[in-house]
Every structure is written in structure tokens, then in C-alpha cells.
Coordinates of C-alpha atoms in Angstrom, one line a residue:
M1 CA 49.8 187.3 92.7
P2 CA 50.0 183.7 92.8
E3 CA 51.9 182.0 90.1
Y4 CA 50.4 181.7 86.5
I5 CA 49.9 178.2 85.0
K6 CA 50.6 178.5 81.3
R7 CA 47.8 177.6 79.1
I8 CA 48.2 176.2 76.0
C9 CA 46.4 179.0 74.3
D10 CA 48.8 181.4 75.1
S11 CA 50.5 181.1 72.4
E12 CA 47.6 181.4 70.0
L13 CA 46.7 184.8 71.7
E14 CA 50.2 185.8 71.4
L15 CA 49.9 185.2 67.5
K16 CA 46.4 186.7 67.1
L17 CA 47.7 190.2 68.9
E18 CA 49.9 190.2 66.3
A19 CA 47.7 189.5 63.2
F20 CA 44.8 191.8 64.8
G21 CA 43.5 195.0 66.3
A22 CA 41.8 193.3 69.1
V23 CA 41.1 189.8 70.1
H24 CA 38.1 188.7 71.9
I25 CA 38.4 185.8 74.3
V26 CA 35.2 184.0 74.9
G27 CA 34.4 181.0 77.3
P28 CA 32.9 180.2 80.8
K29 CA 33.2 182.3 84.2
W30 CA 36.2 181.0 85.9
C31 CA 38.2 179.5 83.2
G32 CA 40.8 182.0 83.7
K33 CA 40.3 184.4 80.8
T34 CA 41.2 187.4 82.6
T35 CA 44.1 185.9 84.5
T36 CA 45.5 184.7 80.9
A37 CA 44.9 188.1 79.2
K38 CA 46.4 190.0 82.1
Q39 CA 49.3 188.1 81.2
F40 CA 49.5 190.1 77.8
A41 CA 48.0 193.3 78.5
K42 CA 49.7 196.6 79.6
S43 CA 46.7 198.3 81.3
Y44 CA 43.2 197.0 82.1
I45 CA 39.6 198.0 83.4
E46 CA 37.2 195.6 85.1
M47 CA 34.1 196.5 84.2
Q48 CA 32.4 194.5 86.9
D49 CA 34.5 196.5 89.6
P50 CA 32.1 197.2 92.3
D51 CA 33.8 200.2 93.4
K52 CA 34.1 201.3 89.8
R53 CA 31.5 199.8 87.9
D54 CA 28.8 202.8 87.8
M55 CA 31.6 205.3 86.7
Y56 CA 32.4 202.8 83.8
M57 CA 28.6 202.2 83.0
E58 CA 28.4 206.1 82.8
T59 CA 31.4 206.8 80.2
A60 CA 30.4 203.9 78.2
K61 CA 27.2 205.5 77.7
I62 CA 28.4 209.1 77.0
Q63 CA 32.0 208.5 75.5
P64 CA 32.8 204.9 75.3
S65 CA 36.1 206.1 73.9
N66 CA 37.5 207.1 77.0
L67 CA 37.8 203.8 78.4
L68 CA 40.2 202.8 76.0
I69 CA 43.0 205.0 77.0
G70 CA 45.8 203.6 78.3
K71 CA 49.0 201.5 77.4
N72 CA 48.2 198.7 74.9
P73 CA 47.4 195.8 74.7
R74 CA 44.5 197.2 76.9
L75 CA 42.4 194.2 78.3
I76 CA 38.8 195.6 79.0
D77 CA 37.5 192.8 81.2
E78 CA 33.5 191.8 80.8
W79 CA 33.3 194.2 78.2
Q80 CA 29.5 193.1 77.2
V81 CA 27.9 194.7 80.2
A82 CA 28.2 198.1 78.0
P83 CA 27.9 196.8 74.0
N84 CA 28.9 199.7 72.7
I85 CA 32.6 199.3 73.6
W86 CA 33.0 196.8 71.0
D87 CA 31.9 199.8 68.1
A88 CA 34.6 201.9 70.1
V89 CA 37.3 199.3 69.8
R90 CA 36.2 198.5 66.2
I91 CA 36.5 202.4 65.1
S92 CA 39.8 202.6 67.2
V93 CA 41.4 199.7 65.5
D94 CA 40.4 201.3 62.1
R95 CA 41.7 204.7 62.9
R96 CA 45.2 203.3 64.3
G97 CA 45.7 200.8 62.1
E98 CA 47.8 198.9 64.4
E99 CA 47.9 195.5 65.8
G100 CA 47.9 194.4 69.3
L101 CA 45.7 197.2 70.7
Y102 CA 42.7 195.5 72.8
I103 CA 41.9 192.4 74.6
L104 CA 38.4 192.2 75.4
T105 CA 37.0 189.4 77.6
G106 CA 33.5 188.0 78.2
S107 CA 31.6 185.3 79.6
N108 CA 28.5 185.0 77.6
S109 CA 28.1 185.3 73.7
I110 CA 27.6 188.4 71.8
D111 CA 24.3 189.9 71.7
R112 CA 24.5 190.8 67.8
S113 CA 21.6 193.4 67.8
R114 CA 23.3 195.5 70.4
I115 CA 26.4 196.3 67.9
M116 CA 26.4 198.2 64.8
H117 CA 29.2 196.0 63.1
T118 CA 30.7 192.4 63.9
G119 CA 34.4 193.7 63.8
T120 CA 35.4 191.1 61.2
G121 CA 38.9 191.9 60.4
R122 CA 39.5 194.0 63.0
I123 CA 38.8 191.9 66.2
D124 CA 39.3 188.2 66.1
T125 CA 38.0 185.6 68.7
L126 CA 39.8 183.5 70.5
A127 CA 37.5 180.4 72.4
M128 CA 39.3 179.3 75.9
Y129 CA 38.0 176.3 77.7
P130 CA 38.7 174.9 81.4
M131 CA 42.1 173.5 82.0
S132 CA 42.9 170.3 80.1
L133 CA 44.6 167.6 81.9
Y134 CA 47.8 168.4 80.2
E135 CA 47.6 172.0 81.3
T136 CA 46.9 170.6 85.0
G137 CA 49.7 168.3 85.1
E138 CA 48.1 165.4 85.3
S139 CA 48.6 164.1 81.7
N140 CA 52.3 163.5 81.1
G141 CA 52.2 164.6 77.3
A142 CA 54.2 161.8 76.1
V143 CA 52.2 161.7 72.8
S144 CA 51.6 165.0 70.8
L145 CA 48.4 165.3 68.7
S146 CA 49.7 168.0 66.4
G147 CA 52.8 165.7 66.0
L148 CA 50.7 162.9 65.0
F149 CA 49.3 164.8 62.5
K150 CA 52.6 166.0 61.1
S151 CA 53.6 162.5 60.9
E152 CA 56.0 162.1 63.7
N153 CA 57.3 159.5 65.2
F154 CA 55.0 157.7 67.6
P155 CA 57.3 156.7 70.6
A156 CA 59.0 153.6 70.0
D157 CA 58.0 152.0 73.0
G158 CA 54.5 153.3 73.4
C159 CA 53.6 155.5 76.3
V160 CA 52.5 154.9 79.9
S161 CA 50.0 156.6 81.5
D162 CA 50.4 157.8 85.2
L163 CA 46.5 158.4 85.9
S164 CA 44.8 155.3 87.4
I165 CA 40.9 155.1 86.8
N166 CA 40.6 156.5 90.5
D167 CA 42.3 159.8 89.2
L168 CA 40.5 159.8 86.2
I169 CA 37.3 159.7 88.2
F170 CA 38.5 162.6 90.6
A171 CA 40.0 164.8 87.6
V172 CA 36.3 164.4 86.0
C173 CA 34.5 165.5 89.1
R174 CA 37.1 168.6 89.9
G175 CA 37.0 169.7 86.5
G176 CA 39.3 172.1 84.9
W177 CA 38.5 175.2 86.7
P178 CA 41.7 176.9 87.4
S179 CA 41.1 177.7 91.1
S180 CA 40.2 174.2 91.9
V181 CA 43.5 173.0 90.8
K182 CA 45.3 175.2 92.9
K183 CA 43.2 174.0 96.1
K184 CA 45.2 172.4 99.0
S185 CA 42.7 169.7 99.6
D186 CA 40.5 167.1 97.6
R187 CA 37.4 168.3 99.4
A188 CA 38.1 171.9 98.7
K189 CA 38.9 171.3 94.7
L190 CA 35.5 169.3 94.3
M191 CA 33.7 172.3 95.9
V192 CA 34.3 174.4 92.8
A193 CA 32.4 172.8 90.1
Q194 CA 29.3 172.5 92.9
S195 CA 29.6 176.1 93.6
Y196 CA 29.6 176.8 89.7
F197 CA 26.4 174.9 89.4
E198 CA 24.7 176.6 92.2
G199 CA 25.6 180.0 91.2
L200 CA 24.5 179.0 87.5
C201 CA 20.9 177.7 88.4
R202 CA 20.1 180.5 91.1
E203 CA 21.5 183.6 89.3
D204 CA 23.6 183.3 86.0
I205 CA 20.6 182.0 83.8
S206 CA 19.0 185.0 84.5
N207 CA 21.6 187.8 85.1
V208 CA 22.8 187.0 81.5
D209 CA 20.1 189.0 79.8
T210 CA 17.9 190.3 83.0
V211 CA 15.2 187.7 81.7
R212 CA 14.1 185.7 84.9
R213 CA 14.4 182.1 84.6
D214 CA 13.0 179.6 86.9
E215 CA 15.8 177.8 89.4
T216 CA 14.2 174.2 89.6
A217 CA 13.7 174.2 86.2
T218 CA 16.9 174.9 85.3
R219 CA 18.3 172.2 87.6
L220 CA 15.9 169.7 86.0
L221 CA 16.8 170.6 82.4
L222 CA 20.7 170.4 83.2
R223 CA 19.9 167.0 85.3
S224 CA 18.4 165.4 82.2
Y225 CA 21.1 166.7 79.9
A226 CA 23.8 165.2 82.2
R227 CA 21.6 161.8 82.3
N228 CA 21.9 161.9 78.5
I229 CA 25.3 162.8 78.2
S230 CA 27.3 161.8 75.1
T231 CA 24.2 160.5 73.8
L232 CA 21.8 161.3 70.8
A233 CA 18.9 162.0 73.1
S234 CA 16.2 164.1 71.1
N235 CA 14.9 167.5 72.7
K236 CA 11.8 165.6 72.9
S237 CA 13.4 163.1 75.1
I238 CA 14.9 165.8 77.6
L239 CA 11.6 167.9 77.7
R240 CA 9.5 164.7 78.2
D241 CA 12.3 164.0 81.3
I242 CA 11.8 167.7 82.7
K243 CA 7.9 167.4 82.2
A244 CA 7.8 164.8 84.8
N245 CA 8.3 166.9 87.5
I246 CA 7.4 170.4 86.2
E247 CA 5.5 171.8 83.4
M248 CA 7.6 173.6 80.6
G249 CA 6.7 174.4 77.0
D250 CA 8.7 173.7 74.0
T251 CA 9.3 177.6 73.5
T252 CA 10.9 177.9 77.0
Y253 CA 12.7 174.8 76.9
Y254 CA 14.7 176.2 73.7
D255 CA 15.1 179.5 75.5
Y256 CA 16.9 178.1 78.7
V257 CA 19.0 175.7 76.0
R258 CA 19.9 178.5 74.0
T259 CA 20.8 180.8 77.0
L260 CA 23.1 177.7 78.7
K261 CA 24.6 177.9 75.1
K262 CA 25.6 181.6 75.4
L263 CA 27.1 181.1 78.9
F264 CA 29.3 178.6 77.5
V265 CA 27.6 175.7 79.8
I266 CA 26.5 173.2 77.1
Q267 CA 28.4 172.4 73.8
D268 CA 26.6 170.0 71.7
V269 CA 28.5 168.1 69.3
E270 CA 27.3 168.1 65.6
A271 CA 27.1 165.1 63.2
W272 CA 29.3 164.6 60.6
C273 CA 28.0 163.5 57.4
P274 CA 29.9 162.7 54.5
A275 CA 28.3 161.1 51.2
I276 CA 29.1 157.8 51.9
R277 CA 25.8 157.0 52.9
S278 CA 22.2 158.4 52.0
K279 CA 21.4 161.2 54.1
S280 CA 18.5 159.2 55.8
A281 CA 21.2 156.4 57.0
I282 CA 23.1 159.0 59.1
Q283 CA 22.3 160.0 62.5
S284 CA 22.0 164.1 62.3
T285 CA 20.8 164.6 65.9
D286 CA 23.4 166.7 68.1
K287 CA 25.4 164.9 70.7
R288 CA 24.8 166.2 74.3
E289 CA 27.9 167.4 75.9
F290 CA 28.9 169.8 78.9
L291 CA 31.5 172.3 78.1
D292 CA 33.4 170.8 81.0
P293 CA 32.5 167.0 82.6
S294 CA 32.2 168.6 86.2
L295 CA 29.3 170.5 85.6
A296 CA 27.5 167.4 84.6
V297 CA 28.5 165.7 87.9
A298 CA 27.6 168.7 89.4
A299 CA 23.9 168.1 87.9
L300 CA 23.7 164.8 88.8
G301 CA 24.7 165.3 92.5
V302 CA 27.1 162.7 92.8
D303 CA 30.6 162.3 94.0
P304 CA 33.7 160.4 93.2
D305 CA 33.0 157.5 95.2
Y306 CA 29.4 156.9 93.2
F307 CA 31.4 156.2 90.0
N308 CA 33.2 153.5 91.7
L309 CA 30.2 152.0 91.4
D310 CA 28.8 153.1 88.3
L311 CA 31.7 153.0 85.7
K312 CA 29.0 152.6 82.7
T313 CA 27.9 155.9 83.7
F314 CA 31.3 157.5 84.3
G315 CA 32.2 156.1 80.5
F316 CA 29.8 158.7 79.1
I317 CA 31.3 161.4 80.9
F318 CA 34.9 160.2 80.2
E319 CA 34.0 160.9 76.6
T320 CA 33.0 164.6 77.5
L321 CA 36.5 165.2 79.4
C322 CA 38.1 163.7 76.1
I323 CA 36.3 166.1 73.6
R324 CA 37.2 169.0 76.1
D325 CA 40.6 168.1 76.1
L326 CA 40.6 167.3 72.4
K327 CA 38.9 170.9 71.7
I328 CA 41.9 172.6 73.6
Y329 CA 44.6 170.7 71.9
S330 CA 43.3 171.2 68.3
N331 CA 42.6 174.6 68.8
A332 CA 45.4 176.5 67.2
L333 CA 45.1 174.0 64.3
G334 CA 41.8 175.2 63.9
G335 CA 40.2 171.8 65.1
R336 CA 36.5 171.1 64.7
V337 CA 34.8 168.3 66.5
S338 CA 32.0 166.2 65.0
Y339 CA 30.6 162.6 65.3
Y340 CA 29.7 159.6 62.7
H341 CA 26.7 157.1 63.4
D342 CA 24.7 155.4 61.0
R343 CA 21.5 153.1 61.3
Y344 CA 23.9 150.3 60.5
G345 CA 25.8 150.5 63.7
L346 CA 28.9 152.2 62.3
E347 CA 30.1 155.1 64.5
A348 CA 32.8 157.3 65.2
D349 CA 32.7 159.0 68.8
C350 CA 34.5 162.0 67.6
V351 CA 35.7 163.4 63.8
L352 CA 38.1 165.7 64.4
H353 CA 38.7 168.2 61.6
L354 CA 41.8 170.6 61.1
R355 CA 41.6 173.6 59.2
D356 CA 44.1 172.2 56.4
G357 CA 41.7 169.3 55.6
K358 CA 43.6 166.7 57.6
Y359 CA 41.3 164.6 60.1
A360 CA 41.1 161.9 62.6
L361 CA 38.5 159.4 63.2
I362 CA 38.6 158.6 67.0
E363 CA 36.9 156.3 69.9
F364 CA 36.6 156.6 73.3
E365 CA 37.1 153.9 75.2
L366 CA 37.4 153.6 79.0
G367 CA 38.6 150.1 79.7
S368 CA 40.7 147.7 77.7
S369 CA 38.2 145.3 76.7
D370 CA 36.3 147.6 74.2
I371 CA 39.6 148.5 72.4
D372 CA 39.4 146.0 69.8
D373 CA 35.6 147.1 68.9
G374 CA 36.7 150.3 68.8
A375 CA 39.4 150.2 66.5
R376 CA 37.3 148.0 64.3
H377 CA 34.6 150.6 64.0
L378 CA 37.4 153.1 62.9
L379 CA 38.5 150.7 59.9
E380 CA 35.0 150.3 59.0
I381 CA 34.4 153.6 58.3
E382 CA 37.9 154.3 56.3
A383 CA 36.8 150.9 54.4
L384 CA 33.6 152.4 53.4
I385 CA 35.0 155.6 52.3
H386 CA 37.7 153.8 50.2
K387 CA 34.8 152.0 48.5
Y388 CA 32.9 154.9 47.8
N389 CA 35.9 156.6 46.2
K390 CA 36.2 153.7 44.2
T391 CA 32.7 153.4 42.7
E392 CA 31.7 157.3 42.8
R393 CA 32.4 159.3 39.7
Q394 CA 32.0 162.8 41.8
A395 CA 34.5 164.3 44.2
K396 CA 36.6 161.9 46.3
L397 CA 36.5 162.0 50.1
R398 CA 39.6 162.2 51.7
L399 CA 40.9 159.6 53.8
P400 CA 41.3 159.7 57.7
D401 CA 45.1 160.7 58.5
L402 CA 44.8 159.3 61.9
K403 CA 42.8 156.3 63.5
I404 CA 42.6 156.5 67.3
V405 CA 41.2 155.1 70.3
I406 CA 41.5 157.3 73.4
T407 CA 41.6 155.5 76.7
G408 CA 41.0 155.5 80.2
T409 CA 44.0 152.9 80.4
Q410 CA 47.4 153.0 81.1
Y411 CA 49.3 151.4 78.3
G412 CA 49.3 153.2 74.5
Y413 CA 50.8 151.7 71.4
K414 CA 50.0 151.5 67.7
R415 CA 48.6 148.5 66.5
P416 CA 49.3 146.6 63.5
D417 CA 46.3 147.9 61.8
G418 CA 47.8 151.5 61.9
V419 CA 45.3 152.3 64.8
Y420 CA 46.8 154.5 67.6
V421 CA 45.7 153.4 71.6
I422 CA 46.3 156.7 73.1
P423 CA 45.7 157.1 76.8
I424 CA 43.9 160.6 77.8
G425 CA 46.9 160.8 80.8
C426 CA 49.6 160.7 77.8
L427 CA 47.9 163.2 75.3
R428 CA 49.0 166.9 74.6
D429 CA 48.6 169.4 72.1

């Protein structure tokens, strides 16, 4: 077996197995769910094993509890092909009253209509993503995100990223797929995301629920999404883009979008709408994002050389890279990502809320020339919250615990105004 690359979610999975009877690991194909689960499992079955699939499926129909027989934790990989396994696991957990019995993995969201009980209190969920730059070894990890929230000292001399702009471009095009990181040549590494994209458009979009969907329509939708990545483009705008090439109705469009979200391909970012402005002043449209930036690159049909001449487009995809990594780094802290934007031009590319109520206002700036503008936006939002707290009699809003500009530059430091400037190549969990 190839050497296992440790993942940030390993410690979270270990903790959840201590706390719950079963853990359900969800995420896109090829992100490493099964490999990670096998590090903790003492026995396993793979429901899609072609040599045993028919036998497993027949057993699942007649006596699903038989599939749970084995040393614990027992892994049931791609359990969703036989949804009644979920209820069998829930009942087994109830009867045995033990923790750490089962690990379930799946590459698409649960169809709630096909299970009898949610499993709340028995089966907990762990979201898994492709690898972050720290997990691939490309970020040197000089700055800990959780450490910043805990008020640990920022490096006195600042920090220096080892990544050039060309390194970042390559990392974005390759993506965080574990199998791509292990390839020897750069050309082979770049082929993984493209292969994922091709398989998604040809097969996965239809195989997820046996509804036949059109390959060309899928490609056009994802290409339009990629063109509008990290923007507030409306569904009408994206659909209009598609209709310039083929006919597609509203119902069909929303079906495709739901399916792509179910497959963990696209993952839009919701708006943060605090009471500091009237509701009509704050943008509430979701920001368009892919789970991994390499899928946007594949949808556009470009390679690293293209971005050398189009850094403006790369800046939008760089934001997707940063959001992916922030989700990974903050997962154990209960991180929830949103954005802020109002009609007065005030914005924060990312608002990262933690489970304990702390939050950070974050801007993403690829180059150093825009750092001052990014910091100004964050300080203006903080000032607006402070003003609101002084003038309003109702419940006060918490001031941001951190203000951060994440960059694609080399040097990181803390500004006199309290804003941290941190290269993405220096960040870790």
C-alpha cells in the first residue's frame, strides 16, 4: 500500500468515533474518504466491488444487518447504493449502546426519502474536502488559523511563503486530489482533475440517481459557473449564458444545479446579513464557487500557461482555493463560511464564523498592490459594526475577532491597524 498522507480531518474523525456510534464521511469522489476511513477501520466492505456487488446488494435487501458483521470500527464504503444500510447501522448503534462502531462513506448526499430515520445522536457527519496546500506540503504552515483565534502570538518577524505565483497557478490547476499529488510528472498531475471533470459530465451526473442528463448541458452549465466563479452572478444570468448555446428550461437548470451540489462539485457561499444595514442594502445572492478550484479550470478548458497572461481571471479562482483551504482548516472549529457585500461598495470576500461565536473578516488579494484596499474594507465594516452598537438599543453585534487579508504574495505581517496580511502559502489549521 502507498504511504498514507495524513489529513487534517484525521483528529476530528478520531474524536467523532469516540463520541458517536457511527460517523458518516461525506465529500466528492477521489478526495480520500475511503483511504482515510481505512486508517481507523478494523474491517470493511466496499459496496461497489464488482466481484461482490451483487452479493452485497442482495444481502442488503434481505438482511442488511449481516453486512455489519465484523470487527469495529467497521467501514461500509459507498453505502448509499443500498440506503437501508443507514437504518441498519442506526438500529445496531441503538442496540449495542457503544461508540465507534461504524464508518460510512459516500460520494453524494443522502436521499432522505429512502431512509426511515435521520440517525441524529447516533450517526454524526464529517465533511471531507480535497487536500489543502498545507496537507500537500506546499504551505509551510508558519501561521496557525486556530492559533490566531486563540490570540497566540503572530510570528514576530512575520512569515515568508515558499510559493511563487507560478506555483500557485499550478496548485490551482492540479487541485487537491490525493492521487494527483502522488504523480511523478507535472503533466500527469494535471490530468487527474481533467479526468474527474470528463467522468462527471459523461457519467456521474446521470448515475447519481439514474436520471439521464445531457453531457453537453452539464459542460455548458459548469463552464458558465466557472466564468462567474467568486461572483454574485444570478441564476438567470447563468441560465442565459447556457441558452446562448442550447435550450434549457428553469426546471431543468435547477435540477442540474441540485445534482451537482449533491455530488459536491459546486458549493456556493451564502451571504452574511448582519443588522448593520437595512436588508435591502445587503446583497443576498449566493456567491458562485466550486468545491475545488481545479474543477473550474477544467470547465474552462485551460492550462497553467493560460493564467500567465490572464491573472485577472486567476484572481477569482485564487479566491476559490482560499475558501477551500479555510473550510478545511476551520472544520474542527465548526467553521462556517459566508461573505458580506452591500450596495455601498463595502465588502468582505469571506466571513468565517466559528462554533464559539468568534469570527474573522477576510479579504483575498492575489497581489500586493490591492492589500491596502482590502484592509480598508475590513476596517470600514468593523467601524460600521461599532457605530451600530453605539446607536442601537437592541442586542449588540460582536466585533470581529480577526481581520485578515490572505494573499498570493510571499510576505506576511501584522499591520499597525491590526489587520493581518497572510500568504496562503503560510497558512495551516
